[in-house]
Amino acid sequence: FHHCNRQLSYVERARLLEKIKTDDAFCSSQLESAKFLLYNKGQPLLRKGSGPGDHQAAWVDFEKTLKLNPEVKSKSVALSVDDAGVARFATMLGSEADPVDVEISNSSKFTDLRVGLFLVNSEVAHTLSKGWSLLMWDRKNKFCSNCGKPLIRSISGAGSKCSECTSVFYPSTSPVGIVSIGDPSTDKLLLIRQPRYPKGMFSCIAGFLDVGETLENCVRREVAEEVGMEVESVKYKCSQHWPFPAGSLMIGCHAVAAPGQLPDPCKVELEDARWFNREQVREAVERIDNNPRLRVGRNNNPDEIFVAPRGAVAYNLVTDWLENK
């Protein structure tokens, strides 16, 4: 494949990425012309953008990456193909490389992933999340769960096969239902607070789907478990991949609560659960918009309520409720 002077269509890029993922020989042929996103202890290399939310992934060419990680040909994972047909991979910084030197030479910084996801646009956030999830899957899945023999991974990192039996393995994603809950009879939104949140932060109820559950089942169960309430309807809104704890698909929904219910928060999982009126929710959104670093703040005022920052599914759900009476 020769890189193009014209822009590839989405279909062309999708098919090219599929060939990279499934054809080891072709994947190998693309590596030396590829671009690489480096991670140092879980921190992706980001270049500061022109404004808030505009940081970019700092892509490094093969020659430089090979010096920073001599195992780049066997320890990288395929991410995407850009408009010109150039393959993009993620890889770890080698143990001998100096992270500070890498930052200086690339005018970039290794950035905490939980922070970095909110410093970039949604497309870059997807790339950062995908890269780390694939690298973690590769690191943790070395042996066949059927017979115990070593696995042989594809060059692209998109799957592995057993060196002994016929078993094959692919990276998996755990589905999570996350839900905003409204009561039209009072025009209020229910938000919850977990003990691990920074002071002042409230968010939406979320939980992993149990085996055999539909998304709607999951949402109804999580609402019942966490706040002791029943919901009458559940509607899908949006979704987002999230790299924690090991790769999750956050599936955002809005639910309508049966009218007149008061939350009874589960003492094990929640610190608080409250109904908020429209003005209170608007203030909470404005607060996080004005200062996204509240999300990682340690000295926040607990009385100054804010929600998850822009870029999180919870933010989309809350602002969607605000905009749609």
JSON list of N, CA, C and O in Angstrom, two decimals, residues 236-286:
[
{"chain": "A", "resi": 236, "resn": "TYR", "atom": "N", "xyz": [-31.95, 5.42, 25.38]},
{"chain": "A", "resi": 236, "resn": "TYR", "atom": "CA", "xyz": [-30.53, 5.55, 25.04]},
{"chain": "A", "resi": 236, "resn": "TYR", "atom": "C", "xyz": [-30.23, 6.96, 24.56]},
{"chain": "A", "resi": 236, "resn": "TYR", "atom": "O", "xyz": [-31.01, 7.56, 23.81]},
{"chain": "A", "resi": 237, "resn": "LYS", "atom": "N", "xyz": [-29.05, 7.51, 24.98]},
{"chain": "A", "resi": 237, "resn": "LYS", "atom": "CA", "xyz": [-28.64, 8.85, 24.56]},
{"chain": "A", "resi": 237, "resn": "LYS", "atom": "C", "xyz": [-27.31, 8.86, 23.81]},
{"chain": "A", "resi": 237, "resn": "LYS", "atom": "O", "xyz": [-27.19, 9.46, 22.75]},
{"chain": "A", "resi": 238, "resn": "CYS", "atom": "N", "xyz": [-26.26, 8.25, 24.39]},
{"chain": "A", "resi": 238, "resn": "CYS", "atom": "CA", "xyz": [-24.93, 8.36, 23.80]},
{"chain": "A", "resi": 238, "resn": "CYS", "atom": "C", "xyz": [-24.02, 7.28, 24.40]},
{"chain": "A", "resi": 238, "resn": "CYS", "atom": "O", "xyz": [-24.40, 6.62, 25.37]},
{"chain": "A", "resi": 239, "resn": "SER", "atom": "N", "xyz": [-22.83, 7.12, 23.84]},
{"chain": "A", "resi": 239, "resn": "SER", "atom": "CA", "xyz": [-21.89, 6.13, 24.38]},
{"chain": "A", "resi": 239, "resn": "SER", "atom": "C", "xyz": [-20.46, 6.63, 24.25]},
{"chain": "A", "resi": 239, "resn": "SER", "atom": "O", "xyz": [-20.18, 7.54, 23.48]},
{"chain": "A", "resi": 240, "resn": "GLN", "atom": "N", "xyz": [-19.58, 6.00, 25.02]},
{"chain": "A", "resi": 240, "resn": "GLN", "atom": "CA", "xyz": [-18.17, 6.41, 25.03]},
{"chain": "A", "resi": 240, "resn": "GLN", "atom": "C", "xyz": [-17.32, 5.27, 25.57]},
{"chain": "A", "resi": 240, "resn": "GLN", "atom": "O", "xyz": [-17.70, 4.63, 26.56]},
{"chain": "A", "resi": 241, "resn": "HIS", "atom": "N", "xyz": [-16.19, 5.01, 24.91]},
{"chain": "A", "resi": 241, "resn": "HIS", "atom": "CA", "xyz": [-15.26, 4.04, 25.48]},
{"chain": "A", "resi": 241, "resn": "HIS", "atom": "C", "xyz": [-14.49, 4.70, 26.61]},
{"chain": "A", "resi": 241, "resn": "HIS", "atom": "O", "xyz": [-14.15, 5.87, 26.56]},
{"chain": "A", "resi": 242, "resn": "TRP", "atom": "N", "xyz": [-14.24, 3.91, 27.67]},
{"chain": "A", "resi": 242, "resn": "TRP", "atom": "CA", "xyz": [-13.54, 4.42, 28.85]},
{"chain": "A", "resi": 242, "resn": "TRP", "atom": "C", "xyz": [-12.49, 3.40, 29.24]},
{"chain": "A", "resi": 242, "resn": "TRP", "atom": "O", "xyz": [-12.79, 2.20, 29.34]},
{"chain": "A", "resi": 243, "resn": "PRO", "atom": "N", "xyz": [-11.21, 3.82, 29.45]},
{"chain": "A", "resi": 243, "resn": "PRO", "atom": "CA", "xyz": [-10.14, 2.83, 29.63]},
{"chain": "A", "resi": 243, "resn": "PRO", "atom": "C", "xyz": [-10.02, 2.24, 31.03]},
{"chain": "A", "resi": 243, "resn": "PRO", "atom": "O", "xyz": [-9.12, 1.45, 31.28]},
{"chain": "A", "resi": 244, "resn": "PHE", "atom": "N", "xyz": [-10.90, 2.64, 31.95]},
{"chain": "A", "resi": 244, "resn": "PHE", "atom": "CA", "xyz": [-10.80, 2.14, 33.32]},
{"chain": "A", "resi": 244, "resn": "PHE", "atom": "C", "xyz": [-12.03, 1.30, 33.65]},
{"chain": "A", "resi": 244, "resn": "PHE", "atom": "O", "xyz": [-13.13, 1.60, 33.21]},
{"chain": "A", "resi": 245, "resn": "PRO", "atom": "N", "xyz": [-11.91, 0.22, 34.45]},
{"chain": "A", "resi": 245, "resn": "PRO", "atom": "CA", "xyz": [-10.64, -0.28, 34.97]},
{"chain": "A", "resi": 245, "resn": "PRO", "atom": "C", "xyz": [-9.79, -1.01, 33.93]},
{"chain": "A", "resi": 245, "resn": "PRO", "atom": "O", "xyz": [-8.58, -1.05, 34.03]},
{"chain": "A", "resi": 246, "resn": "ALA", "atom": "N", "xyz": [-10.44, -1.59, 32.91]},
{"chain": "A", "resi": 246, "resn": "ALA", "atom": "CA", "xyz": [-9.64, -2.31, 31.91]},
{"chain": "A", "resi": 246, "resn": "ALA", "atom": "C", "xyz": [-10.27, -2.22, 30.52]},
{"chain": "A", "resi": 246, "resn": "ALA", "atom": "O", "xyz": [-10.03, -3.06, 29.68]},
{"chain": "A", "resi": 247, "resn": "GLY", "atom": "N", "xyz": [-11.07, -1.21, 30.29]},
{"chain": "A", "resi": 247, "resn": "GLY", "atom": "CA", "xyz": [-11.74, -1.06, 29.00]},
{"chain": "A", "resi": 247, "resn": "GLY", "atom": "C", "xyz": [-13.24, -1.27, 29.13]},
{"chain": "A", "resi": 247, "resn": "GLY", "atom": "O", "xyz": [-13.71, -2.40, 29.19]},
{"chain": "A", "resi": 248, "resn": "SER", "atom": "N", "xyz": [-14.00, -0.18, 29.19]},
{"chain": "A", "resi": 248, "resn": "SER", "atom": "CA", "xyz": [-15.45, -0.25, 29.37]},
{"chain": "A", "resi": 248, "resn": "SER", "atom": "C", "xyz": [-16.14, 0.57, 28.29]},
{"chain": "A", "resi": 248, "resn": "SER", "atom": "O", "xyz": [-15.61, 1.57, 27.81]},
{"chain": "A", "resi": 249, "resn": "LEU", "atom": "N", "xyz": [-17.34, 0.14, 27.91]},
{"chain": "A", "resi": 249, "resn": "LEU", "atom": "CA", "xyz": [-18.18, 0.93, 27.03]},
{"chain": "A", "resi": 249, "resn": "LEU", "atom": "C", "xyz": [-19.26, 1.57, 27.88]},
{"chain": "A", "resi": 249, "resn": "LEU", "atom": "O", "xyz": [-20.15, 0.89, 28.40]},
{"chain": "A", "resi": 250, "resn": "MET", "atom": "N", "xyz": [-19.16, 2.90, 28.07]},
{"chain": "A", "resi": 250, "resn": "MET", "atom": "CA", "xyz": [-20.15, 3.62, 28.86]},
{"chain": "A", "resi": 250, "resn": "MET", "atom": "C", "xyz": [-21.35, 3.92, 27.97]},
{"chain": "A", "resi": 250, "resn": "MET", "atom": "O", "xyz": [-21.23, 4.61, 26.96]},
{"chain": "A", "resi": 251, "resn": "ILE", "atom": "N", "xyz": [-22.52, 3.38, 28.34]},
{"chain": "A", "resi": 251, "resn": "ILE", "atom": "CA", "xyz": [-23.73, 3.54, 27.53]},
{"chain": "A", "resi": 251, "resn": "ILE", "atom": "C", "xyz": [-24.67, 4.46, 28.27]},
{"chain": "A", "resi": 251, "resn": "ILE", "atom": "O", "xyz": [-25.25, 4.11, 29.29]},
{"chain": "A", "resi": 252, "resn": "GLY", "atom": "N", "xyz": [-24.77, 5.70, 27.76]},
{"chain": "A", "resi": 252, "resn": "GLY", "atom": "CA", "xyz": [-25.52, 6.73, 28.46]},
{"chain": "A", "resi": 252, "resn": "GLY", "atom": "C", "xyz": [-27.02, 6.69, 28.16]},
{"chain": "A", "resi": 252, "resn": "GLY", "atom": "O", "xyz": [-27.43, 6.60, 27.00]},
{"chain": "A", "resi": 253, "resn": "CYS", "atom": "N", "xyz": [-27.82, 6.78, 29.21]},
{"chain": "A", "resi": 253, "resn": "CYS", "atom": "CA", "xyz": [-29.28, 6.74, 29.08]},
{"chain": "A", "resi": 253, "resn": "CYS", "atom": "C", "xyz": [-29.92, 7.84, 29.92]},
{"chain": "A", "resi": 253, "resn": "CYS", "atom": "O", "xyz": [-29.32, 8.36, 30.86]},
{"chain": "A", "resi": 254, "resn": "HIS", "atom": "N", "xyz": [-31.16, 8.16, 29.59]},
{"chain": "A", "resi": 254, "resn": "HIS", "atom": "CA", "xyz": [-31.97, 9.00, 30.48]},
{"chain": "A", "resi": 254, "resn": "HIS", "atom": "C", "xyz": [-33.18, 8.20, 30.91]},
{"chain": "A", "resi": 254, "resn": "HIS", "atom": "O", "xyz": [-33.84, 7.55, 30.09]},
{"chain": "A", "resi": 255, "resn": "ALA", "atom": "N", "xyz": [-33.46, 8.23, 32.20]},
{"chain": "A", "resi": 255, "resn": "ALA", "atom": "CA", "xyz": [-34.60, 7.49, 32.75]},
{"chain": "A", "resi": 255, "resn": "ALA", "atom": "C", "xyz": [-35.57, 8.47, 33.40]},
{"chain": "A", "resi": 255, "resn": "ALA", "atom": "O", "xyz": [-35.16, 9.49, 33.97]},
{"chain": "A", "resi": 256, "resn": "VAL", "atom": "N", "xyz": [-36.85, 8.14, 33.31]},
{"chain": "A", "resi": 256, "resn": "VAL", "atom": "CA", "xyz": [-37.88, 8.93, 33.97]},
{"chain": "A", "resi": 256, "resn": "VAL", "atom": "C", "xyz": [-38.31, 8.18, 35.22]},
{"chain": "A", "resi": 256, "resn": "VAL", "atom": "O", "xyz": [-38.71, 7.01, 35.15]},
{"chain": "A", "resi": 257, "resn": "ALA", "atom": "N", "xyz": [-38.21, 8.84, 36.37]},
{"chain": "A", "resi": 257, "resn": "ALA", "atom": "CA", "xyz": [-38.58, 8.21, 37.64]},
{"chain": "A", "resi": 257, "resn": "ALA", "atom": "C", "xyz": [-40.08, 8.25, 37.85]},
{"chain": "A", "resi": 257, "resn": "ALA", "atom": "O", "xyz": [-40.76, 9.19, 37.41]},
{"chain": "A", "resi": 258, "resn": "ALA", "atom": "N", "xyz": [-40.60, 7.22, 38.49]},
{"chain": "A", "resi": 258, "resn": "ALA", "atom": "CA", "xyz": [-41.99, 7.27, 38.94]},
{"chain": "A", "resi": 258, "resn": "ALA", "atom": "C", "xyz": [-42.11, 8.49, 39.85]},
{"chain": "A", "resi": 258, "resn": "ALA", "atom": "O", "xyz": [-41.23, 8.73, 40.69]},
{"chain": "A", "resi": 259, "resn": "PRO", "atom": "N", "xyz": [-43.16, 9.32, 39.69]},
{"chain": "A", "resi": 259, "resn": "PRO", "atom": "CA", "xyz": [-43.23, 10.60, 40.39]},
{"chain": "A", "resi": 259, "resn": "PRO", "atom": "C", "xyz": [-43.27, 10.49, 41.91]},
{"chain": "A", "resi": 259, "resn": "PRO", "atom": "O", "xyz": [-43.76, 9.51, 42.47]},
{"chain": "A", "resi": 260, "resn": "GLY", "atom": "N", "xyz": [-42.68, 11.52, 42.55]},
{"chain": "A", "resi": 260, "resn": "GLY", "atom": "CA", "xyz": [-42.82, 11.66, 44.00]},
{"chain": "A", "resi": 260, "resn": "GLY", "atom": "C", "xyz": [-41.90, 10.81, 44.84]},
{"chain": "A", "resi": 260, "resn": "GLY", "atom": "O", "xyz": [-42.11, 10.71, 46.05]},
{"chain": "A", "resi": 261, "resn": "GLN", "atom": "N", "xyz": [-40.87, 10.22, 44.28]},
{"chain": "A", "resi": 261, "resn": "GLN", "atom": "CA", "xyz": [-39.98, 9.35, 45.06]},
{"chain": "A", "resi": 261, "resn": "GLN", "atom": "C", "xyz": [-38.83, 10.16, 45.67]},
{"chain": "A", "resi": 261, "resn": "GLN", "atom": "O", "xyz": [-38.32, 11.09, 45.06]},
{"chain": "A", "resi": 262, "resn": "LEU", "atom": "N", "xyz": [-38.42, 9.76, 46.85]},
{"chain": "A", "resi": 262, "resn": "LEU", "atom": "CA", "xyz": [-37.24, 10.33, 47.49]},
{"chain": "A", "resi": 262, "resn": "LEU", "atom": "C", "xyz": [-36.13, 9.30, 47.49]},
{"chain": "A", "resi": 262, "resn": "LEU", "atom": "O", "xyz": [-36.38, 8.11, 47.75]},
{"chain": "A", "resi": 263, "resn": "PRO", "atom": "N", "xyz": [-34.88, 9.70, 47.19]},
{"chain": "A", "resi": 263, "resn": "PRO", "atom": "CA", "xyz": [-33.79, 8.72, 47.15]},
{"chain": "A", "resi": 263, "resn": "PRO", "atom": "C", "xyz": [-33.46, 8.17, 48.54]},
{"chain": "A", "resi": 263, "resn": "PRO", "atom": "O", "xyz": [-33.50, 8.90, 49.54]},
{"chain": "A", "resi": 264, "resn": "ASP", "atom": "N", "xyz": [-33.16, 6.88, 48.56]},
{"chain": "A", "resi": 264, "resn": "ASP", "atom": "CA", "xyz": [-32.69, 6.21, 49.79]},
{"chain": "A", "resi": 264, "resn": "ASP", "atom": "C", "xyz": [-31.33, 5.62, 49.45]},
{"chain": "A", "resi": 264, "resn": "ASP", "atom": "O", "xyz": [-31.21, 4.46, 49.06]},
{"chain": "A", "resi": 265, "resn": "PRO", "atom": "N", "xyz": [-30.24, 6.43, 49.57]},
{"chain": "A", "resi": 265, "resn": "PRO", "atom": "CA", "xyz": [-28.94, 6.01, 49.06]},
{"chain": "A", "resi": 265, "resn": "PRO", "atom": "C", "xyz": [-28.38, 4.77, 49.77]},
{"chain": "A", "resi": 265, "resn": "PRO", "atom": "O", "xyz": [-28.50, 4.64, 50.98]},
{"chain": "A", "resi": 266, "resn": "CYS", "atom": "N", "xyz": [-27.79, 3.89, 48.97]},
{"chain": "A", "resi": 266, "resn": "CYS", "atom": "CA", "xyz": [-27.09, 2.72, 49.50]},
{"chain": "A", "resi": 266, "resn": "CYS", "atom": "C", "xyz": [-25.86, 3.19, 50.28]},
{"chain": "A", "resi": 266, "resn": "CYS", "atom": "O", "xyz": [-24.98, 3.84, 49.72]},
{"chain": "A", "resi": 267, "resn": "LYS", "atom": "N", "xyz": [-25.80, 2.86, 51.55]},
{"chain": "A", "resi": 267, "resn": "LYS", "atom": "CA", "xyz": [-24.72, 3.37, 52.42]},
{"chain": "A", "resi": 267, "resn": "LYS", "atom": "C", "xyz": [-23.36, 2.77, 52.06]},
{"chain": "A", "resi": 267, "resn": "LYS", "atom": "O", "xyz": [-22.33, 3.35, 52.38]},
{"chain": "A", "resi": 268, "resn": "VAL", "atom": "N", "xyz": [-23.35, 1.62, 51.39]},
{"chain": "A", "resi": 268, "resn": "VAL", "atom": "CA", "xyz": [-22.08, 0.98, 51.02]},
{"chain": "A", "resi": 268, "resn": "VAL", "atom": "C", "xyz": [-21.42, 1.70, 49.85]},
{"chain": "A", "resi": 268, "resn": "VAL", "atom": "O", "xyz": [-20.21, 1.92, 49.84]},
{"chain": "A", "resi": 269, "resn": "GLU", "atom": "N", "xyz": [-22.22, 2.10, 48.86]},
{"chain": "A", "resi": 269, "resn": "GLU", "atom": "CA", "xyz": [-21.65, 2.66, 47.63]},
{"chain": "A", "resi": 269, "resn": "GLU", "atom": "C", "xyz": [-21.72, 4.18, 47.54]},
{"chain": "A", "resi": 269, "resn": "GLU", "atom": "O", "xyz": [-20.89, 4.80, 46.88]},
{"chain": "A", "resi": 270, "resn": "LEU", "atom": "N", "xyz": [-22.71, 4.80, 48.20]},
{"chain": "A", "resi": 270, "resn": "LEU", "atom": "CA", "xyz": [-22.93, 6.22, 48.01]},
{"chain": "A", "resi": 270, "resn": "LEU", "atom": "C", "xyz": [-22.77, 7.01, 49.32]},
{"chain": "A", "resi": 270, "resn": "LEU", "atom": "O", "xyz": [-23.05, 6.53, 50.40]},
{"chain": "A", "resi": 271, "resn": "GLU", "atom": "N", "xyz": [-22.33, 8.24, 49.12]},
{"chain": "A", "resi": 271, "resn": "GLU", "atom": "CA", "xyz": [-22.23, 9.18, 50.24]},
{"chain": "A", "resi": 271, "resn": "GLU", "atom": "C", "xyz": [-23.47, 10.07, 50.29]},
{"chain": "A", "resi": 271, "resn": "GLU", "atom": "O", "xyz": [-23.89, 10.53, 51.34]},
{"chain": "A", "resi": 272, "resn": "ASP", "atom": "N", "xyz": [-24.08, 10.28, 49.11]},
{"chain": "A", "resi": 272, "resn": "ASP", "atom": "CA", "xyz": [-25.26, 11.15, 49.04]},
{"chain": "A", "resi": 272, "resn": "ASP", "atom": "C", "xyz": [-25.98, 10.93, 47.71]},
{"chain": "A", "resi": 272, "resn": "ASP", "atom": "O", "xyz": [-25.38, 10.47, 46.73]},
{"chain": "A", "resi": 273, "resn": "ALA", "atom": "N", "xyz": [-27.26, 11.24, 47.68]},
{"chain": "A", "resi": 273, "resn": "ALA", "atom": "CA", "xyz": [-28.07, 11.24, 46.46]},
{"chain": "A", "resi": 273, "resn": "ALA", "atom": "C", "xyz": [-29.15, 12.29, 46.66]},
{"chain": "A", "resi": 273, "resn": "ALA", "atom": "O", "xyz": [-29.85, 12.26, 47.67]},
{"chain": "A", "resi": 274, "resn": "ARG", "atom": "N", "xyz": [-29.27, 13.22, 45.70]},
{"chain": "A", "resi": 274, "resn": "ARG", "atom": "CA", "xyz": [-30.21, 14.33, 45.87]},
{"chain": "A", "resi": 274, "resn": "ARG", "atom": "C", "xyz": [-30.90, 14.68, 44.56]},
{"chain": "A", "resi": 274, "resn": "ARG", "atom": "O", "xyz": [-30.35, 14.50, 43.47]},
{"chain": "A", "resi": 275, "resn": "TRP", "atom": "N", "xyz": [-32.10, 15.27, 44.72]},
{"chain": "A", "resi": 275, "resn": "TRP", "atom": "CA", "xyz": [-32.76, 15.91, 43.59]},
{"chain": "A", "resi": 275, "resn": "TRP", "atom": "C", "xyz": [-32.24, 17.34, 43.48]},
{"chain": "A", "resi": 275, "resn": "TRP", "atom": "O", "xyz": [-32.12, 18.05, 44.48]},
{"chain": "A", "resi": 276, "resn": "PHE", "atom": "N", "xyz": [-31.94, 17.78, 42.25]},
{"chain": "A", "resi": 276, "resn": "PHE", "atom": "CA", "xyz": [-31.50, 19.14, 42.01]},
{"chain": "A", "resi": 276, "resn": "PHE", "atom": "C", "xyz": [-32.45, 19.82, 41.02]},
{"chain": "A", "resi": 276, "resn": "PHE", "atom": "O", "xyz": [-32.86, 19.20, 40.03]},
{"chain": "A", "resi": 277, "resn": "ASN", "atom": "N", "xyz": [-32.80, 21.09, 41.31]},
{"chain": "A", "resi": 277, "resn": "ASN", "atom": "CA", "xyz": [-33.65, 21.80, 40.36]},
{"chain": "A", "resi": 277, "resn": "ASN", "atom": "C", "xyz": [-32.80, 22.31, 39.19]},
{"chain": "A", "resi": 277, "resn": "ASN", "atom": "O", "xyz": [-31.57, 22.24, 39.20]},
{"chain": "A", "resi": 278, "resn": "ARG", "atom": "N", "xyz": [-33.49, 22.87, 38.20]},
{"chain": "A", "resi": 278, "resn": "ARG", "atom": "CA", "xyz": [-32.81, 23.25, 36.96]},
{"chain": "A", "resi": 278, "resn": "ARG", "atom": "C", "xyz": [-31.73, 24.31, 37.19]},
{"chain": "A", "resi": 278, "resn": "ARG", "atom": "O", "xyz": [-30.65, 24.26, 36.60]},
{"chain": "A", "resi": 279, "resn": "GLU", "atom": "N", "xyz": [-31.98, 25.28, 38.06]},
{"chain": "A", "resi": 279, "resn": "GLU", "atom": "CA", "xyz": [-31.01, 26.34, 38.33]},
{"chain": "A", "resi": 279, "resn": "GLU", "atom": "C", "xyz": [-29.77, 25.77, 39.03]},
{"chain": "A", "resi": 279, "resn": "GLU", "atom": "O", "xyz": [-28.63, 26.14, 38.72]},
{"chain": "A", "resi": 280, "resn": "GLN", "atom": "N", "xyz": [-29.97, 24.84, 39.96]},
{"chain": "A", "resi": 280, "resn": "GLN", "atom": "CA", "xyz": [-28.84, 24.22, 40.66]},
{"chain": "A", "resi": 280, "resn": "GLN", "atom": "C", "xyz": [-27.97, 23.42, 39.70]},
{"chain": "A", "resi": 280, "resn": "GLN", "atom": "O", "xyz": [-26.74, 23.45, 39.78]},
{"chain": "A", "resi": 281, "resn": "VAL", "atom": "N", "xyz": [-28.61, 22.72, 38.78]},
{"chain": "A", "resi": 281, "resn": "VAL", "atom": "CA", "xyz": [-27.86, 21.93, 37.79]},
{"chain": "A", "resi": 281, "resn": "VAL", "atom": "C", "xyz": [-27.10, 22.85, 36.86]},
{"chain": "A", "resi": 281, "resn": "VAL", "atom": "O", "xyz": [-25.93, 22.60, 36.53]},
{"chain": "A", "resi": 282, "resn": "ARG", "atom": "N", "xyz": [-27.74, 23.94, 36.44]},
{"chain": "A", "resi": 282, "resn": "ARG", "atom": "CA", "xyz": [-27.07, 24.90, 35.55]},
{"chain": "A", "resi": 282, "resn": "ARG", "atom": "C", "xyz": [-25.83, 25.48, 36.22]},
{"chain": "A", "resi": 282, "resn": "ARG", "atom": "O", "xyz": [-24.76, 25.60, 35.61]},
{"chain": "A", "resi": 283, "resn": "GLU", "atom": "N", "xyz": [-25.94, 25.82, 37.50]},
{"chain": "A", "resi": 283, "resn": "GLU", "atom": "CA", "xyz": [-24.80, 26.35, 38.24]},
{"chain": "A", "resi": 283, "resn": "GLU", "atom": "C", "xyz": [-23.67, 25.32, 38.34]},
{"chain": "A", "resi": 283, "resn": "GLU", "atom": "O", "xyz": [-22.49, 25.66, 38.22]},
{"chain": "A", "resi": 284, "resn": "ALA", "atom": "N", "xyz": [-24.03, 24.06, 38.57]},
{"chain": "A", "resi": 284, "resn": "ALA", "atom": "CA", "xyz": [-23.03, 22.99, 38.68]},
{"chain": "A", "resi": 284, "resn": "ALA", "atom": "C", "xyz": [-22.28, 22.80, 37.37]},
{"chain": "A", "resi": 284, "resn": "ALA", "atom": "O", "xyz": [-21.06, 22.58, 37.36]},
{"chain": "A", "resi": 285, "resn": "VAL", "atom": "N", "xyz": [-22.99, 22.91, 36.25]},
{"chain": "A", "resi": 285, "resn": "VAL", "atom": "CA", "xyz": [-22.37, 22.79, 34.93]},
{"chain": "A", "resi": 285, "resn": "VAL", "atom": "C", "xyz": [-21.45, 23.98, 34.67]},
{"chain": "A", "resi": 285, "resn": "VAL", "atom": "O", "xyz": [-20.31, 23.82, 34.19]},
{"chain": "A", "resi": 286, "resn": "GLU", "atom": "N", "xyz": [-21.91, 25.18, 34.98]},
{"chain": "A", "resi": 286, "resn": "GLU", "atom": "CA", "xyz": [-21.09, 26.38, 34.76]},
{"chain": "A", "resi": 286, "resn": "GLU", "atom": "C", "xyz": [-19.82, 26.33, 35.60]},
{"chain": "A", "resi": 286, "resn": "GLU", "atom": "O", "xyz": [-18.75, 26.74, 35.15]}
]
